[in-house]
Amino acid sequence: MQPEGLFGQHIWRLVDQSKTHSSFHALYSFAMDDTLCTSVQQGISPAVVRTWVHHQNIVLGNVDTKLTRLADGLAYLRECGYMPIVRNSGGAAVVLDTEVLNVSLILPTTDAFSDIHAGYRAMVEFIRLLLAPYGAVVDTGEVVGSYCPGDFDVSIGGRKFGGLAQRRRRGAVAVQAFLLANGSGAQRAELVKRFYSISAVEGDAYPDVNPGTLASLSELLGVTISCADLQARIAEVLAEKADEVRTSVQLLPQELEEFNRNLAGMQARNPQLEL
């Protein structure tokens, strides 16, 4: 019997950027997802799963840029060895490090994915597929007290291990998830909590972070789970569900000009950075 494909897409492109050098800046990732959205919309690329890992980055949302004492908070993050950037998708501050796997699903916004929530639902289903061998029962819904809280937080037993955001462009959507594979969720949350305590004054809007609400998959499932383990599961799911998988680690030559334009846009959002 002909397989149904994954989320209605029979051909998938897997862009594996999970083994990157520390010089691979988070700005590149957001510019890359925008580029891949354009490629999917134009038919240059099939639907994409892109995985990415960054070293010691704090990714801020637009709401964070309005904090009264933001400059003090950014200085604190740098003192702790983290590079802060502002992303072009929704949400608030998120910690990225080498034990956090980021996953992007890039899909055409035709038919089922014209619904603004359809991409979120697809990502949640994808995460459940990834974690099925571990017997994980994955819940969705805002985890109050977590950093970057949202309606599509993913959690196990009430503790959040990942969050979702999306970036919609004409003809395509990039749904992005961060997944805490290993390490301490509480320690990451303490960093974000301290950032807000330094950056915010009374009247500012920001999440009230309770470190006990976050945990890594390793902590939640009682077995060590690495980014490499999750990456292997992604390859297995695609092999099972898709008719064809095209694997790469880089953009196509015809995508580079679009990438450079998108990177310039991200740099304009982050004038404090020198790349």
XYZ file of C-alpha atoms in Angstrom:
275
model
C 0.000 0.000 0.000
C 1.270 3.466 -0.880
C 2.150 5.372 2.318
C 0.137 8.477 3.159
C 3.218 10.556 3.723
C 3.922 12.721 6.746
C 1.338 15.479 7.210
C 0.260 14.948 3.616
C 3.769 15.526 2.248
C 5.323 12.555 0.442
C 8.771 14.014 -0.225
C 10.754 15.539 2.635
C 14.070 17.301 2.901
C 16.070 16.748 6.085
C 18.547 19.540 6.812
C 20.682 18.289 9.699
C 22.519 21.146 11.411
C 22.620 19.472 14.805
C 26.415 19.142 14.850
C 27.534 22.721 14.508
C 30.537 24.747 15.628
C 30.121 27.442 18.262
C 30.544 30.039 15.486
C 27.179 28.932 14.028
C 25.168 31.834 15.380
C 21.445 31.625 16.125
C 20.792 34.489 13.716
C 21.770 32.152 10.909
C 19.076 29.691 11.927
C 16.216 32.166 11.785
C 17.447 33.510 8.445
C 17.706 29.925 7.204
C 14.130 29.072 8.151
C 12.868 32.168 6.331
C 14.903 31.103 3.301
C 13.477 27.600 3.380
C 9.956 29.025 3.627
C 10.593 30.875 0.369
C 12.006 27.721 -1.230
C 8.989 25.649 -0.203
C 6.602 28.325 -1.434
C 8.390 28.545 -4.793
C 8.638 24.782 -5.226
C 12.452 24.796 -5.070
C 12.303 22.555 -2.012
C 9.830 19.972 -0.724
C 8.641 20.191 2.865
C 11.569 20.438 5.284
C 12.581 19.143 8.671
C 15.555 21.189 9.845
C 17.369 20.426 13.092
C 19.769 22.828 14.719
C 21.883 23.169 17.854
C 23.512 26.326 19.169
C 26.126 27.011 21.816
C 25.134 29.266 24.730
C 22.551 31.518 23.073
C 19.582 33.226 24.715
C 16.892 33.915 22.136
C 14.604 36.780 23.106
C 11.143 37.643 21.795
C 9.806 41.070 20.906
C 8.113 41.373 24.307
C 11.521 41.116 25.999
C 12.909 44.077 24.048
C 10.442 46.360 25.855
C 11.835 45.667 29.343
C 12.901 48.891 31.054
C 16.353 47.724 32.132
C 17.034 45.440 29.188
C 20.621 46.648 28.795
C 21.420 45.472 32.329
C 19.834 42.086 31.639
C 21.793 41.649 28.423
C 25.004 42.477 30.246
C 24.173 39.808 32.835
C 23.588 37.180 30.138
C 26.924 38.002 28.512
C 28.677 37.758 31.885
C 27.200 34.254 32.188
C 28.675 33.336 28.803
C 25.474 33.553 26.737
C 24.955 35.484 23.512
C 21.525 37.187 23.458
C 19.664 37.729 20.172
C 16.142 38.795 19.201
C 14.276 36.380 16.929
C 11.666 37.141 14.296
C 9.000 34.748 15.615
C 6.786 35.001 18.662
C 7.369 34.147 22.290
C 9.771 35.238 25.013
C 13.256 34.298 26.246
C 14.524 30.763 25.542
C 17.845 29.149 26.496
C 19.735 27.320 23.744
C 22.802 25.187 24.407
C 24.400 22.023 23.107
C 21.859 19.819 24.919
C 18.836 21.540 23.397
C 17.669 20.286 20.009
C 15.735 22.738 17.879
C 13.425 21.355 15.220
C 11.746 23.273 12.408
C 8.945 21.919 10.245
C 8.618 23.999 7.088
C 5.372 23.361 5.252
C 3.355 24.943 2.455
C 0.375 26.930 3.762
C -2.036 25.319 1.351
C -5.014 23.141 2.210
C -4.678 21.909 5.815
C -1.869 24.301 6.748
C -3.789 27.444 5.870
C -5.164 27.150 9.433
C -2.889 29.158 11.738
C -2.889 26.383 14.355
C -2.378 23.450 11.979
C 1.407 23.760 12.008
C 1.461 23.711 15.796
C -0.669 20.575 15.859
C 1.639 18.913 13.317
C 4.700 19.688 15.424
C 3.073 18.258 18.550
C 2.232 15.074 16.641
C 5.805 14.935 15.319
C 7.210 15.233 18.848
C 4.935 12.423 20.013
C 6.205 10.248 17.179
C 9.802 10.994 18.181
C 9.205 10.043 21.793
C 6.972 7.015 21.211
C 9.786 4.467 21.853
C 10.281 5.955 25.326
C 6.635 5.468 26.272
C 6.296 9.207 26.855
C 2.831 10.669 27.397
C 3.174 14.165 25.953
C 0.655 16.821 26.987
C 0.061 20.233 25.454
C -1.157 23.486 26.925
C 0.480 26.394 28.695
C 2.696 25.410 31.608
C 2.265 28.322 34.004
C 5.600 29.331 35.495
C 7.693 28.151 32.554
C 9.832 30.404 30.414
C 8.376 31.322 27.014
C 4.936 30.006 28.030
C 2.382 29.317 25.325
C -0.720 27.350 24.403
C 1.420 24.708 22.688
C 3.953 24.022 25.420
C 4.855 20.332 25.448
C 5.146 18.675 28.834
C 5.267 15.366 30.672
C 3.661 15.099 34.088
C 3.088 18.847 34.204
C 6.723 19.825 33.579
C 7.662 21.512 30.326
C 10.445 20.125 28.140
C 9.771 22.124 25.007
C 7.985 25.050 23.452
C 6.736 26.019 20.009
C 6.748 29.155 17.899
C 5.958 29.759 14.273
C 6.966 32.100 11.505
C 4.422 32.446 8.699
C 5.494 33.840 5.361
C 3.585 34.058 2.105
C 2.921 30.505 1.003
C 4.746 28.654 3.784
C 5.152 28.348 7.538
C 8.115 27.435 9.743
C 7.028 25.839 13.007
C 9.934 25.811 15.445
C 10.319 23.762 18.621
C 13.024 23.717 21.253
C 13.402 20.381 23.022
C 15.410 20.087 26.243
C 17.121 16.765 25.618
C 19.519 16.612 28.556
C 20.811 18.735 31.420
C 18.873 20.636 34.048
C 15.664 22.365 33.086
C 15.622 24.174 36.431
C 19.105 25.631 35.945
C 18.143 27.020 32.556
C 14.989 28.479 34.077
C 16.988 30.076 36.915
C 19.062 31.916 34.303
C 15.945 33.279 32.611
C 14.339 34.176 35.951
C 17.431 36.140 36.964
C 17.499 37.892 33.567
C 13.935 39.111 34.120
C 14.610 40.174 37.693
C 17.449 42.380 36.439
C 15.727 43.661 33.282
C 12.190 44.380 34.487
C 10.626 47.025 36.707
C 7.087 47.209 38.063
C 4.658 47.545 35.195
C 6.775 45.641 32.665
C 5.238 42.540 31.076
C 7.275 39.349 31.414
C 6.780 35.689 32.436
C 6.950 34.898 36.150
C 9.340 31.958 35.913
C 9.191 29.093 38.405
C 12.242 26.879 37.756
C 10.454 23.789 39.034
C 8.148 23.803 36.011
C 10.893 22.909 33.505
C 12.811 19.667 33.028
C 14.764 17.924 30.305
C 13.587 14.721 28.670
C 16.410 12.873 30.409
C 15.135 14.091 33.772
C 11.516 13.317 32.963
C 11.988 9.879 31.433
C 14.786 8.630 33.687
C 17.108 7.725 30.809
C 19.849 9.775 29.185
C 18.566 11.281 25.944
C 20.943 13.287 23.781
C 20.366 15.550 20.799
C 21.936 12.779 18.712
C 19.323 10.320 19.996
C 16.506 12.650 18.975
C 18.172 13.259 15.625
C 18.290 9.516 14.994
C 14.596 9.251 15.811
C 13.791 12.036 13.347
C 15.561 10.094 10.603
C 13.626 6.953 11.579
C 10.251 8.726 11.518
C 10.944 10.244 8.107
C 12.141 6.901 6.738
C 8.930 5.286 7.965
C 6.430 7.959 6.930
C 7.820 9.588 3.763
C 8.110 8.202 0.257
C 11.443 9.958 -0.250
C 13.889 11.775 2.053
C 16.544 14.136 0.711
C 19.286 14.793 3.244
C 21.699 17.741 3.380
C 23.515 19.958 5.860
C 23.581 23.134 3.760
C 21.328 25.283 1.631
C 21.115 24.777 -2.102
C 23.188 27.176 -4.268
C 20.013 28.827 -5.564
C 18.955 29.593 -1.969
C 22.059 31.550 -0.942
C 20.991 34.952 -2.260
C 17.701 34.741 -0.373
C 19.570 33.622 2.750
C 21.880 36.657 2.594
C 18.870 38.971 2.373
C 17.221 37.301 5.347
C 20.432 37.360 7.374
C 20.729 41.103 6.741
C 17.205 41.491 8.086
C 18.066 39.562 11.233
C 21.203 41.631 11.725
C 19.104 44.794 11.453
C 16.986 43.466 14.339
C 20.159 42.909 16.355
C 22.375 45.990 15.897
C 24.289 45.081 19.062
C 25.839 42.048 17.359
C 28.934 41.890 15.225
C 29.055 38.875 12.918
